[in-house]
mmCIF file of N, CA and C and ligand atoms in Angstrom:
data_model
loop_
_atom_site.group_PDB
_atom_site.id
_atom_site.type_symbol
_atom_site.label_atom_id
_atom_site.label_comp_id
_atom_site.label_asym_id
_atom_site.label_seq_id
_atom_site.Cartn_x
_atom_site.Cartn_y
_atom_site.Cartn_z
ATOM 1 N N UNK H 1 -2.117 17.270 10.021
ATOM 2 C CA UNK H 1 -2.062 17.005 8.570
ATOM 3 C C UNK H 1 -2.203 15.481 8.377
ATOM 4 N N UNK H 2 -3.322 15.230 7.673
ATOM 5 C CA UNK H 2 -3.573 13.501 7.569
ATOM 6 C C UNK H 2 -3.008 13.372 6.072
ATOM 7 N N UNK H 3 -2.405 12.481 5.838
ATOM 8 C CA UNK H 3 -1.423 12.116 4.690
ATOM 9 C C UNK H 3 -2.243 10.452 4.540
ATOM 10 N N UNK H 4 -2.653 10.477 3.314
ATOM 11 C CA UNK H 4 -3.370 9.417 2.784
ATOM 12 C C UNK H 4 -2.430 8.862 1.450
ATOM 13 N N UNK H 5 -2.215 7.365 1.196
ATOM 14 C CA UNK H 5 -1.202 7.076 0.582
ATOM 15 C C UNK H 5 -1.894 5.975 -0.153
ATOM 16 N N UNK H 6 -1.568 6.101 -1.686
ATOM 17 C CA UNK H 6 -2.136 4.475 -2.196
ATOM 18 C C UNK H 6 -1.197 4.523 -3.536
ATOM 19 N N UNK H 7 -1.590 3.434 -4.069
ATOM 20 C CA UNK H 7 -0.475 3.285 -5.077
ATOM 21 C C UNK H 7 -0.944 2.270 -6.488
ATOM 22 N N UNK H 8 0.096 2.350 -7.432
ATOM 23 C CA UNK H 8 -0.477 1.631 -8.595
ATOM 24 C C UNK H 8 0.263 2.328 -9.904
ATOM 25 N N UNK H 9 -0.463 1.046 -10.780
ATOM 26 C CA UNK H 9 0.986 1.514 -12.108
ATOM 27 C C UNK H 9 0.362 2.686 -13.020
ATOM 28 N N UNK H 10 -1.172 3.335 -12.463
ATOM 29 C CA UNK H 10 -1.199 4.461 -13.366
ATOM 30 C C UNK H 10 -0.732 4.256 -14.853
ATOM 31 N N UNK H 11 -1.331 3.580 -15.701
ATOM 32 C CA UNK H 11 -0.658 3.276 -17.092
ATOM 33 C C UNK H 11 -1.569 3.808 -18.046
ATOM 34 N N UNK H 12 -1.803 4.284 -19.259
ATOM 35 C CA UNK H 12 -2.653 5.163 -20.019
ATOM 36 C C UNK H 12 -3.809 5.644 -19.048
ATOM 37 N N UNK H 13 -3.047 6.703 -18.088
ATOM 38 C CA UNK H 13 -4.420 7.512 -17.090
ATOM 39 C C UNK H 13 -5.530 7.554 -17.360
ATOM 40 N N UNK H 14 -6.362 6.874 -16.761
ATOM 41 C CA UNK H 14 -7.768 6.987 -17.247
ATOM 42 C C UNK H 14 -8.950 7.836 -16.254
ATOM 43 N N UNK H 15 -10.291 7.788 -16.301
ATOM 44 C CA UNK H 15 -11.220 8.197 -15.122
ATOM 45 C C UNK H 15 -11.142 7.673 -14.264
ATOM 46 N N UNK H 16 -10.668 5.987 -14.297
ATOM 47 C CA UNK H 16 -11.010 5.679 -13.178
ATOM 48 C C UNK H 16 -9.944 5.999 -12.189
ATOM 49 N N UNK H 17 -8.646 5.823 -12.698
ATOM 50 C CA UNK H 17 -7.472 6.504 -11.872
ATOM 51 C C UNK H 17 -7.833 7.263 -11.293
ATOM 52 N N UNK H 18 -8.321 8.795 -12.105
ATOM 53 C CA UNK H 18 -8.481 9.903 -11.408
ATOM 54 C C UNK H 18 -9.813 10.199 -10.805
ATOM 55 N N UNK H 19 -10.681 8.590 -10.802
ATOM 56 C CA UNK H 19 -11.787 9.260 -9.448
ATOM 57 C C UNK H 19 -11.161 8.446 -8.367
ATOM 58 N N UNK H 20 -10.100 7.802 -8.044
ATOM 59 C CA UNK H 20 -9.912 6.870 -7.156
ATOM 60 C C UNK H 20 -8.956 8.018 -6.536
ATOM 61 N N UNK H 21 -8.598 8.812 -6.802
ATOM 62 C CA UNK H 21 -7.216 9.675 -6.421
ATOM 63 C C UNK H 21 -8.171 10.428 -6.100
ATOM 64 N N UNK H 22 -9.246 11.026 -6.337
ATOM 65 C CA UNK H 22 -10.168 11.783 -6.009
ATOM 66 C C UNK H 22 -10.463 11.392 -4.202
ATOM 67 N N UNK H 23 -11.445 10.691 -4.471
ATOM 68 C CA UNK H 23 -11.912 10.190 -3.303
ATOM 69 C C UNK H 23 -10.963 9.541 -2.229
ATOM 70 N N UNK H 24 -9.300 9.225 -2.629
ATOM 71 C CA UNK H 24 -8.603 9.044 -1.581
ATOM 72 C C UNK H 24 -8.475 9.913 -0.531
ATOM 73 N N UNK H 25 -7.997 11.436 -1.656
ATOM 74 C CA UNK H 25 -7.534 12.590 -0.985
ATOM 75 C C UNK H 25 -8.557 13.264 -0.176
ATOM 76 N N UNK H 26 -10.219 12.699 -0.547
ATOM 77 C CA UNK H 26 -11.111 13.122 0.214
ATOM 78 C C UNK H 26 -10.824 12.492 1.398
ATOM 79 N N UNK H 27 -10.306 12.009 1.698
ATOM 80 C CA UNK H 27 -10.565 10.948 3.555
ATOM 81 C C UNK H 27 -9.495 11.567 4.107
ATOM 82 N N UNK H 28 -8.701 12.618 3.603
ATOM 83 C CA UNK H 28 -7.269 13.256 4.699
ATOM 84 C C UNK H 28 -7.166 14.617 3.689
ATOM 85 N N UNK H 29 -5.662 15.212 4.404
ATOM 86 C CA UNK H 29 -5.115 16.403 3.928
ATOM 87 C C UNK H 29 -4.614 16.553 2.869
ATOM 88 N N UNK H 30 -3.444 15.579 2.745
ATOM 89 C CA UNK H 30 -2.657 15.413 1.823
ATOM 90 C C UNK H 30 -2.609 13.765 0.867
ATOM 91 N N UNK H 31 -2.332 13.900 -0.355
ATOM 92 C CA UNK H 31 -2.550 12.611 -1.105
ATOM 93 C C UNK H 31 -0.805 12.446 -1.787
ATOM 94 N N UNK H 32 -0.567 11.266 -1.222
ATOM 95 C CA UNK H 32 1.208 10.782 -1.615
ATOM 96 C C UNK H 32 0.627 9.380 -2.721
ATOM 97 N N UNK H 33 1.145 9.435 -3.497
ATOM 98 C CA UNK H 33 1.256 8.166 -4.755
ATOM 99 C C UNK H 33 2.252 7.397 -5.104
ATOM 100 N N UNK H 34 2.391 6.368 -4.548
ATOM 101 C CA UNK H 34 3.331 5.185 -5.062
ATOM 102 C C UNK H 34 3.346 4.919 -6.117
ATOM 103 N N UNK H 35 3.898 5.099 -7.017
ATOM 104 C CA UNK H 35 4.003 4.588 -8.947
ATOM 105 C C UNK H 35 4.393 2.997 -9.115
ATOM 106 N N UNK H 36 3.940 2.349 -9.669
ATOM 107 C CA UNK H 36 4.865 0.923 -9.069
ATOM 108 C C UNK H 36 5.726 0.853 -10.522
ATOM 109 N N UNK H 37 6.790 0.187 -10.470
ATOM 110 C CA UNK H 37 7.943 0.403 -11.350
ATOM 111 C C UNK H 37 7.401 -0.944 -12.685
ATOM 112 N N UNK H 38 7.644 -0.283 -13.711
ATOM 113 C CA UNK H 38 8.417 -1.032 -14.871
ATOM 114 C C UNK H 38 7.659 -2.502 -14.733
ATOM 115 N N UNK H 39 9.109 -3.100 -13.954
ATOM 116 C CA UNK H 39 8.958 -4.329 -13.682
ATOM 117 C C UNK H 39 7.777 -4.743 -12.948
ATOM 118 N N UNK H 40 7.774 -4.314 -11.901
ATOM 119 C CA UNK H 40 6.721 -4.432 -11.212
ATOM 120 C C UNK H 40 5.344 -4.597 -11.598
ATOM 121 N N UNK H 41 5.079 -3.402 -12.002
ATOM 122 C CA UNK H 41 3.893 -3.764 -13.228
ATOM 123 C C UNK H 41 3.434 -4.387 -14.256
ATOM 124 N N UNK H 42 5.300 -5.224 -14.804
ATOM 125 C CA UNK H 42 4.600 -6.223 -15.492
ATOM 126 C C UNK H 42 4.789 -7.412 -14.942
ATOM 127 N N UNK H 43 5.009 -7.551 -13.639
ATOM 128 C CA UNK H 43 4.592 -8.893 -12.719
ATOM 129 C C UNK H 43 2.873 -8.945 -12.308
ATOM 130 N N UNK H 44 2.655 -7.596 -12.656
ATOM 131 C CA UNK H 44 1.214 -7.780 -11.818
ATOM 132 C C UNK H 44 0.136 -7.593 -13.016
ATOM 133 N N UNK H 45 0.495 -7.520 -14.203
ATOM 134 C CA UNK H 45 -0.479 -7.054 -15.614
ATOM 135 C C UNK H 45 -0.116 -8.297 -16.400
ATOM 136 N N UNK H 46 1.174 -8.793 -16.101
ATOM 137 C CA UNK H 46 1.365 -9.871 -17.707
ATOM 138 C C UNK H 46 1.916 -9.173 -18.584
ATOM 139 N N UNK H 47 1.853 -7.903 -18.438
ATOM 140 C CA UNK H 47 2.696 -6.626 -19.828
ATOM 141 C C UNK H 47 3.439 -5.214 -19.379
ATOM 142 N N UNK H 48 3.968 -5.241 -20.445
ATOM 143 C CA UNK H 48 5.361 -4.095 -20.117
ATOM 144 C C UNK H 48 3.916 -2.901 -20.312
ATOM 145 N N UNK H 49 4.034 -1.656 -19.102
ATOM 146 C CA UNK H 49 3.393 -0.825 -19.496
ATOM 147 C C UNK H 49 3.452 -0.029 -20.661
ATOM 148 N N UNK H 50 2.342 0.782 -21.078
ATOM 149 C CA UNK H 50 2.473 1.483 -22.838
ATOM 150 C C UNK H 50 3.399 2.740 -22.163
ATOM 151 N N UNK H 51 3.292 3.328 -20.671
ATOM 152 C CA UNK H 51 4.358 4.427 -20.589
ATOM 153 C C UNK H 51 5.077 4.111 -19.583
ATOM 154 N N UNK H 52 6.627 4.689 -19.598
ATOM 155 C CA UNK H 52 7.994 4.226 -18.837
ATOM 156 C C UNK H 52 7.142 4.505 -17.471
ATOM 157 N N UNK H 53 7.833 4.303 -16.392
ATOM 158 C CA UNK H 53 7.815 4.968 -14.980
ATOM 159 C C UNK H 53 7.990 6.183 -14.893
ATOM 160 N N UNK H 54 8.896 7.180 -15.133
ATOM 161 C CA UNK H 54 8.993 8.391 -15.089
ATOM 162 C C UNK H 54 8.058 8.930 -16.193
ATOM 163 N N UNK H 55 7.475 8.878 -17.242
ATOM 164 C CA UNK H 55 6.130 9.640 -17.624
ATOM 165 C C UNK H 55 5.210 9.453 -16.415
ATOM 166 N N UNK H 56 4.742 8.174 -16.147
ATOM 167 C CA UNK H 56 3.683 7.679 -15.614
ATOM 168 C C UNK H 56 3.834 8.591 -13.794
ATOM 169 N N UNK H 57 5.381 9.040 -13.532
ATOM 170 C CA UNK H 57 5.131 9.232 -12.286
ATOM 171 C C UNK H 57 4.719 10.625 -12.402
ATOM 172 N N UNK H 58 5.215 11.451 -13.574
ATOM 173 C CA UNK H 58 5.449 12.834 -14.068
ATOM 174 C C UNK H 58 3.866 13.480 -14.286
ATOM 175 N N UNK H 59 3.201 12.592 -14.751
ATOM 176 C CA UNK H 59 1.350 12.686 -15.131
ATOM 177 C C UNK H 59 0.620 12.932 -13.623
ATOM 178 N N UNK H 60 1.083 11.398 -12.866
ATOM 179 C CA UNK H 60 0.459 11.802 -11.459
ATOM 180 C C UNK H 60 0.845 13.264 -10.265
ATOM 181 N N UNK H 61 2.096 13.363 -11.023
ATOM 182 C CA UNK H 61 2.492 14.520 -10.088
ATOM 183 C C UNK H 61 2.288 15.820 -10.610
ATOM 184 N N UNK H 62 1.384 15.434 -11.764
ATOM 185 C CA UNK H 62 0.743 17.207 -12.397
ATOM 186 C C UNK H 62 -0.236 17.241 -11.462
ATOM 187 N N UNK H 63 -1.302 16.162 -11.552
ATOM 188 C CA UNK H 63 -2.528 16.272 -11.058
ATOM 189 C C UNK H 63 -2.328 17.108 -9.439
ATOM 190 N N UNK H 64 -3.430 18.503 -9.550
ATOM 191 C CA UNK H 64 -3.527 19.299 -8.285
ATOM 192 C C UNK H 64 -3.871 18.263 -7.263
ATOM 193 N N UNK H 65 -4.500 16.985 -7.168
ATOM 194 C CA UNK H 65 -4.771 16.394 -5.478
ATOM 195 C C UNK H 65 -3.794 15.621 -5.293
ATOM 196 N N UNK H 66 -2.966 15.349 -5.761
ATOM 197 C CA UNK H 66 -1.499 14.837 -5.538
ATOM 198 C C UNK H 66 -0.591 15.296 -5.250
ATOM 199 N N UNK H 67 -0.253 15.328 -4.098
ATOM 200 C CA UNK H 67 0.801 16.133 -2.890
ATOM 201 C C UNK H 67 2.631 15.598 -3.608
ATOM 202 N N UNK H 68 2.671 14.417 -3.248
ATOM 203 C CA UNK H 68 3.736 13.655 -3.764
ATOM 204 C C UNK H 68 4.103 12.098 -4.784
ATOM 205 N N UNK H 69 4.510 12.317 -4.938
ATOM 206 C CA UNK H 69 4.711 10.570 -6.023
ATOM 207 C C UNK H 69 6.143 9.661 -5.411
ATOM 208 N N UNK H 70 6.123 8.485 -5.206
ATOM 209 C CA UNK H 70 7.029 7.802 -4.848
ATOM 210 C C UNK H 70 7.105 6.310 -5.965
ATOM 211 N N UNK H 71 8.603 5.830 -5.618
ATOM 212 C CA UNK H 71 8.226 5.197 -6.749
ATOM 213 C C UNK H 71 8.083 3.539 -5.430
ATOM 214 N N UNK H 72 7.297 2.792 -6.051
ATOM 215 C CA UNK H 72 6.342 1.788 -5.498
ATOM 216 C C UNK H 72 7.657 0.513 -6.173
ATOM 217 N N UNK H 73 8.157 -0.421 -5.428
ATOM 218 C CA UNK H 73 9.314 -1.082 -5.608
ATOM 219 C C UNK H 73 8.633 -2.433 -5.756
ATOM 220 N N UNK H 74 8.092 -2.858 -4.624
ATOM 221 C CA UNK H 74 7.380 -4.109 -5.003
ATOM 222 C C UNK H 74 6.115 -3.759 -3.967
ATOM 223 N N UNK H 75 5.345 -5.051 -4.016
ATOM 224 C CA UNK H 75 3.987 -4.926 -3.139
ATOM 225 C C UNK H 75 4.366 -5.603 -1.585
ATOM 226 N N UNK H 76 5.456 -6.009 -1.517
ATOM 227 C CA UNK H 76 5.568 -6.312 0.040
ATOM 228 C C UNK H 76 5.908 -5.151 1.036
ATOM 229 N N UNK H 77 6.776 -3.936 0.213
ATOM 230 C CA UNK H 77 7.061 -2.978 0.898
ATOM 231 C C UNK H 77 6.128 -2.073 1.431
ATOM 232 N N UNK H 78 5.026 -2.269 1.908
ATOM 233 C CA UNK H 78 3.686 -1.785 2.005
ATOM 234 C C UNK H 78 4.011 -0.620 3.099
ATOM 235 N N UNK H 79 4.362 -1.649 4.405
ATOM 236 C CA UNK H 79 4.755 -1.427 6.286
ATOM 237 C C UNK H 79 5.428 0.069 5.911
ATOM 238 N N UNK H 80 6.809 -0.550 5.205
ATOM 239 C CA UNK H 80 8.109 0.704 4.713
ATOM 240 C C UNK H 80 7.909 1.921 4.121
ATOM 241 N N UNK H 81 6.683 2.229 3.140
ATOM 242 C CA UNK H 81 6.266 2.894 2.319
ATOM 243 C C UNK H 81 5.179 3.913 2.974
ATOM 244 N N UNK H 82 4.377 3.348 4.439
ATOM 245 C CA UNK H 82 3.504 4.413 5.085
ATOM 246 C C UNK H 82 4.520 4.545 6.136
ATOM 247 N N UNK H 83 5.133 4.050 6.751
ATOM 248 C CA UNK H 83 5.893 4.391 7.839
ATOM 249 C C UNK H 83 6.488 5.863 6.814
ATOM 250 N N UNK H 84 7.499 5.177 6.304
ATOM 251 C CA UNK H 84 7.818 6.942 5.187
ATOM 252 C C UNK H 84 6.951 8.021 5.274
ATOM 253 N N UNK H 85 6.364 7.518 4.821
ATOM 254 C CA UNK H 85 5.100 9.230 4.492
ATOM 255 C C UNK H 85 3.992 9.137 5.798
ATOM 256 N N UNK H 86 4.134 8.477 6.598
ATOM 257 C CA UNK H 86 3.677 8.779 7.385
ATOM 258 C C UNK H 86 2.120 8.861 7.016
ATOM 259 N N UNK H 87 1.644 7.975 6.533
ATOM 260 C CA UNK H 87 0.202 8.062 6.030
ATOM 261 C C UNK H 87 -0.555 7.389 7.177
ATOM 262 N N UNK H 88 -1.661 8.436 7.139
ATOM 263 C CA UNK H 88 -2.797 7.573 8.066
ATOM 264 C C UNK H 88 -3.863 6.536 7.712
ATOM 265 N N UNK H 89 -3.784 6.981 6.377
ATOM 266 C CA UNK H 89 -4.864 6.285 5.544
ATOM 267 C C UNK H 89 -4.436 5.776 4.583
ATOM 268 N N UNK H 90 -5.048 4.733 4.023
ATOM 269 C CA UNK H 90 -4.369 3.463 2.827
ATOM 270 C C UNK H 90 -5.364 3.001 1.876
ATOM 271 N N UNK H 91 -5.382 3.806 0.768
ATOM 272 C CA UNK H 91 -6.634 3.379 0.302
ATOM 273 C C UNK H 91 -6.201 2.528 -1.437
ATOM 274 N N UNK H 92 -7.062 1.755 -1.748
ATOM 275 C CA UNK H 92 -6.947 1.019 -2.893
ATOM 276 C C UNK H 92 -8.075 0.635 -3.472
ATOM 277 N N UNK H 93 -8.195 0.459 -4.558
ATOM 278 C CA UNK H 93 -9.183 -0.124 -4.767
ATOM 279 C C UNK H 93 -10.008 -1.310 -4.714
ATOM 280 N N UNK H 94 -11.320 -1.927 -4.741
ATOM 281 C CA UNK H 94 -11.730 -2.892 -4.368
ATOM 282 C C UNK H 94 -11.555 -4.350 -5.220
ATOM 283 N N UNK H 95 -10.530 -3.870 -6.070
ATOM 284 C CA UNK H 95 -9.932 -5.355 -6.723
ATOM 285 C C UNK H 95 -9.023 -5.703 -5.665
ATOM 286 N N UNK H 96 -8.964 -5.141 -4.657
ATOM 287 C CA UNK H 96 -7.789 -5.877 -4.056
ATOM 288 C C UNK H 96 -8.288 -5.978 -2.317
ATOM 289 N N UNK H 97 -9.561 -6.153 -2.178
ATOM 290 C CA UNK H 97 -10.251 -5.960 -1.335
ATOM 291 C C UNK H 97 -9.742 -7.102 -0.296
ATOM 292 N N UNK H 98 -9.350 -6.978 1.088
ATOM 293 C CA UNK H 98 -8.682 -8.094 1.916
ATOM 294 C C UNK H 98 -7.571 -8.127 1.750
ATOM 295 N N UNK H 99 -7.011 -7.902 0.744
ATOM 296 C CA UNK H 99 -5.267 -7.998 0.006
ATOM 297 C C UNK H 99 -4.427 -7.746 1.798
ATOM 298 N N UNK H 100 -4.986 -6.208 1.398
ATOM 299 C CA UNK H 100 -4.262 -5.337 2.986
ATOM 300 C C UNK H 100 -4.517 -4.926 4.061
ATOM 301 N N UNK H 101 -5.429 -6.442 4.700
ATOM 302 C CA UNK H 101 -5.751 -5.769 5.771
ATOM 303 C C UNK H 101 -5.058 -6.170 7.439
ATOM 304 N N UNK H 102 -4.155 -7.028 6.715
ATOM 305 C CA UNK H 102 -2.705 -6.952 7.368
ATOM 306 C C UNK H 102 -2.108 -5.799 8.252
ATOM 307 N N UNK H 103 -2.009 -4.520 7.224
ATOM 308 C CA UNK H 103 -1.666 -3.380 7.735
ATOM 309 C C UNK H 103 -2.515 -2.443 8.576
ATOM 310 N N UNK H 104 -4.011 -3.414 9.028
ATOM 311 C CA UNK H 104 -4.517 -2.147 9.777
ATOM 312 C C UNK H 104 -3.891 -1.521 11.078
ATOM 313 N N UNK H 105 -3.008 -2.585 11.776
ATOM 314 C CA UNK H 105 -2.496 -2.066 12.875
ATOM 315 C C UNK H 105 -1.702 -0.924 12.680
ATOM 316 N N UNK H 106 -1.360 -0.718 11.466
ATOM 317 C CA UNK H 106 -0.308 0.832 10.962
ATOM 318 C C UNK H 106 -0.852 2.126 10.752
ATOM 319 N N UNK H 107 -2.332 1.845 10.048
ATOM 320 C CA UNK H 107 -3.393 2.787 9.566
ATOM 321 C C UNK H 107 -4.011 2.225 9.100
ATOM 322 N N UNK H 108 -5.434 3.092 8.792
ATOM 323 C CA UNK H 108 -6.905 2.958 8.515
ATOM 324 C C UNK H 108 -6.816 2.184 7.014
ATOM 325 N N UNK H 109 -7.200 1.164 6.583
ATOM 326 C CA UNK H 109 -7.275 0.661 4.894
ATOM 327 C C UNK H 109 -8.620 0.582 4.436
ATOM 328 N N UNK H 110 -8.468 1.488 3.607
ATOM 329 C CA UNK H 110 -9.987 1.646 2.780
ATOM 330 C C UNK H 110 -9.850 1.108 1.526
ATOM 331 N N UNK H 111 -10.955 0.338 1.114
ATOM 332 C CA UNK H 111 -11.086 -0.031 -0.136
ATOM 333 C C UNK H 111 -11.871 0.330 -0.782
ATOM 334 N N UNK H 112 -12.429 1.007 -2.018
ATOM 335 C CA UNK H 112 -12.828 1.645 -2.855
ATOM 336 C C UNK H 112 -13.491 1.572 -3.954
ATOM 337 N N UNK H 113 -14.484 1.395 -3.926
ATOM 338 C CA UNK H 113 -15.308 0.883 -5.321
ATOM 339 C C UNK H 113 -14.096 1.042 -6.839
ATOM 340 N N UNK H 114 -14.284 -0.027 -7.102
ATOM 341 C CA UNK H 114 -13.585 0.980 -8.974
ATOM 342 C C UNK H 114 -14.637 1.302 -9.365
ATOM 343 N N UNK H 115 -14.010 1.878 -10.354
ATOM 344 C CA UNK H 115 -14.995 2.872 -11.430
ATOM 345 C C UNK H 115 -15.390 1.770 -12.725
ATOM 346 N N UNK H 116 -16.753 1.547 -13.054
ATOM 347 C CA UNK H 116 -17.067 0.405 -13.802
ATOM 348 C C UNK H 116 -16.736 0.947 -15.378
ATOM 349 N N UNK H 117 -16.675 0.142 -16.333
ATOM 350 C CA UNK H 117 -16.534 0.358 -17.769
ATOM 351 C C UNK H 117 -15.535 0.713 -18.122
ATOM 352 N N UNK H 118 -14.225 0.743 -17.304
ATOM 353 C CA UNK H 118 -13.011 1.309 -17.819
ATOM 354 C C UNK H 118 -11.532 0.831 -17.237
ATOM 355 N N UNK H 119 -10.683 0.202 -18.022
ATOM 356 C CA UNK H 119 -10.000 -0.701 -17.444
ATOM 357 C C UNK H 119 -8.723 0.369 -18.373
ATOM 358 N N UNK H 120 -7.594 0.089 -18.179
ATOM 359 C CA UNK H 120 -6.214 0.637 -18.914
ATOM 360 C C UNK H 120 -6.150 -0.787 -20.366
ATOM 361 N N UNK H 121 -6.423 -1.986 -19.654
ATOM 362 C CA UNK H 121 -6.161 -3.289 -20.862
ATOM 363 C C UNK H 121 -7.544 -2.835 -22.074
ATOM 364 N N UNK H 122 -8.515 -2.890 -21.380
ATOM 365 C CA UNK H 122 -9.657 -2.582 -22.670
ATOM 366 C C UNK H 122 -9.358 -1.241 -23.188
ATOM 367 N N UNK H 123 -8.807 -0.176 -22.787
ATOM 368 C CA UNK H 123 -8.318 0.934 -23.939
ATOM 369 C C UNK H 123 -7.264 0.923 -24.515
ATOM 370 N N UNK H 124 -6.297 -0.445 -24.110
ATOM 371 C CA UNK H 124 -5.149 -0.514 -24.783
ATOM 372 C C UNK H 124 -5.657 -1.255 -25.772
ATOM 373 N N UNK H 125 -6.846 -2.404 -26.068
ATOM 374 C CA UNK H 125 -7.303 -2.797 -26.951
ATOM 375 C C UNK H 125 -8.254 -2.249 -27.918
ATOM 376 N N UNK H 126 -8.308 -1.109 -27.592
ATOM 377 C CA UNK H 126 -9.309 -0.396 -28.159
ATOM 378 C C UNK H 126 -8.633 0.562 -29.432
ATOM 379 N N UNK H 127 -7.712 0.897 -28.522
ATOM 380 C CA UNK H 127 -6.977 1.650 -29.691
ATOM 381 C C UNK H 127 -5.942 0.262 -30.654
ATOM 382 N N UNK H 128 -5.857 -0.916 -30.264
ATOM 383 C CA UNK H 128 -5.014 -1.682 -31.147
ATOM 384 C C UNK H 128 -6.323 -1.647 -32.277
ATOM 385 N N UNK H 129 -7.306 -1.849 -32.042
ATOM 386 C CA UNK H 129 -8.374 -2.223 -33.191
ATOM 387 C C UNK H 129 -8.340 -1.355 -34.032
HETATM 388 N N1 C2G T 201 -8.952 1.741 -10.494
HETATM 389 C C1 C2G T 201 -10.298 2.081 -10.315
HETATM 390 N N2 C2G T 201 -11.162 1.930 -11.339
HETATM 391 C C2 C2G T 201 -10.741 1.448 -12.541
HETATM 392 C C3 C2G T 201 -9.392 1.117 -12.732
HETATM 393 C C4 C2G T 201 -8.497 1.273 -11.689
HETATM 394 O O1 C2G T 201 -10.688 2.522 -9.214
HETATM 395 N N3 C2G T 201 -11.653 1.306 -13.537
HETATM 396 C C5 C2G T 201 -8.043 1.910 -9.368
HETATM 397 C C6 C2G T 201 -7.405 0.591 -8.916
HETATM 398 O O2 C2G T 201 -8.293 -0.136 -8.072
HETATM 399 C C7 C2G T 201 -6.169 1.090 -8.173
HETATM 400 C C8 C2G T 201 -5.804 2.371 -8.950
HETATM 401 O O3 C2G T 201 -6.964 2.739 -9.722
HETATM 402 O O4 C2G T 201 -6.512 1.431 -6.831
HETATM 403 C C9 C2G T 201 -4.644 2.150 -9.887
HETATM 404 O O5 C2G T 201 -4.993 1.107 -10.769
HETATM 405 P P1 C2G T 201 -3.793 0.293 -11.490
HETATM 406 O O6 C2G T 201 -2.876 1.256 -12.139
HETATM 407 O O7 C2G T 201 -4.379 -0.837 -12.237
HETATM 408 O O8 C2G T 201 -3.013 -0.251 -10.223
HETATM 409 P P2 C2G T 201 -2.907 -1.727 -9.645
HETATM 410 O O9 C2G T 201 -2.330 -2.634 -10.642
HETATM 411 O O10 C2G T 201 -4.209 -2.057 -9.029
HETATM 412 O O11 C2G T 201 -1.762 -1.481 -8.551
HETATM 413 O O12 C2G T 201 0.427 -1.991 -4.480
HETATM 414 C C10 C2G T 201 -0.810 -1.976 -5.126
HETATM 415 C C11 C2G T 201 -0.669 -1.980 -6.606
HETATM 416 O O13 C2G T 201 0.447 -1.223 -7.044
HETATM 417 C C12 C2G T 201 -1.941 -1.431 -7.215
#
């Protein structure tokens, strides 16, 4: 059973979320999701997300290719977080391309095209207009 693990603040779910969760779960068996918290997310956005942590973890853990949801504490706990789930694979997207490749000695890190034209900030501005 290959357990593939990636993570992120998932904030007004969009396509691109769910082709990146797509194509994770394509490279193994099972797909585990780190939610990153609250705070966390607004260290890494500049803004309080539009939904709490528990919606945001509750959405990812409907979706059928999502095995499990964890909640994502900060970004150093990377090592702690696949050792846990035991993931073989680490995938993220390519905004963060090099970020983690620190961890290859743990497992495989794939980085991932994003999905162009669609950001969570430009539909949060979209609907302010
Ligand atoms: N994503 C994508 N295409 C988009 C938008 C996002 O492929 N148009 C991907 C991101 O690259 C990321 C995932 O969807 O892999 C989640 O995106 P965010 O919620 O913005 O997460 P991020 O802030 O990148 O958090 O520890 C890592 C961080 O928690 C990742």
């Amino acid at each position: 059973m290959k357990t593939v693990i990636t993570f992120g603040t998932f904030d007004v779910l969009h396509v691109g979320h769910l082709r990146i969760l797509e194509r994770a779960l394509a490279l193994g068996d099972r797909l585990v999701v780190g939610v990153s918290t609250d705070e966390l997310s607004a260290e890494k956005k500049q803004r309080t997300p539009i939904y709490p942590l528990h919606e945001r973890m509750r959405l990812i853990k409907a979706l059928r290719m999502v095995d499990d949801v964890f909640v994502e504490e900060s970004l150093e706990r990377k090592r702690d977080y696949i050792l846990e789930h035991s993931a073989a694979v680490f995938v993220i997207g390519d905004d963060w391309a090099g970020k983690f490749d620190a961890l290859r000695d743990l497992c495989e890190v794939v980085y991932l095209p994003r999905t162009p034209g669609i950001s969570t900030t430009a539909t949060i501005e979209k609907i302010r207009d």
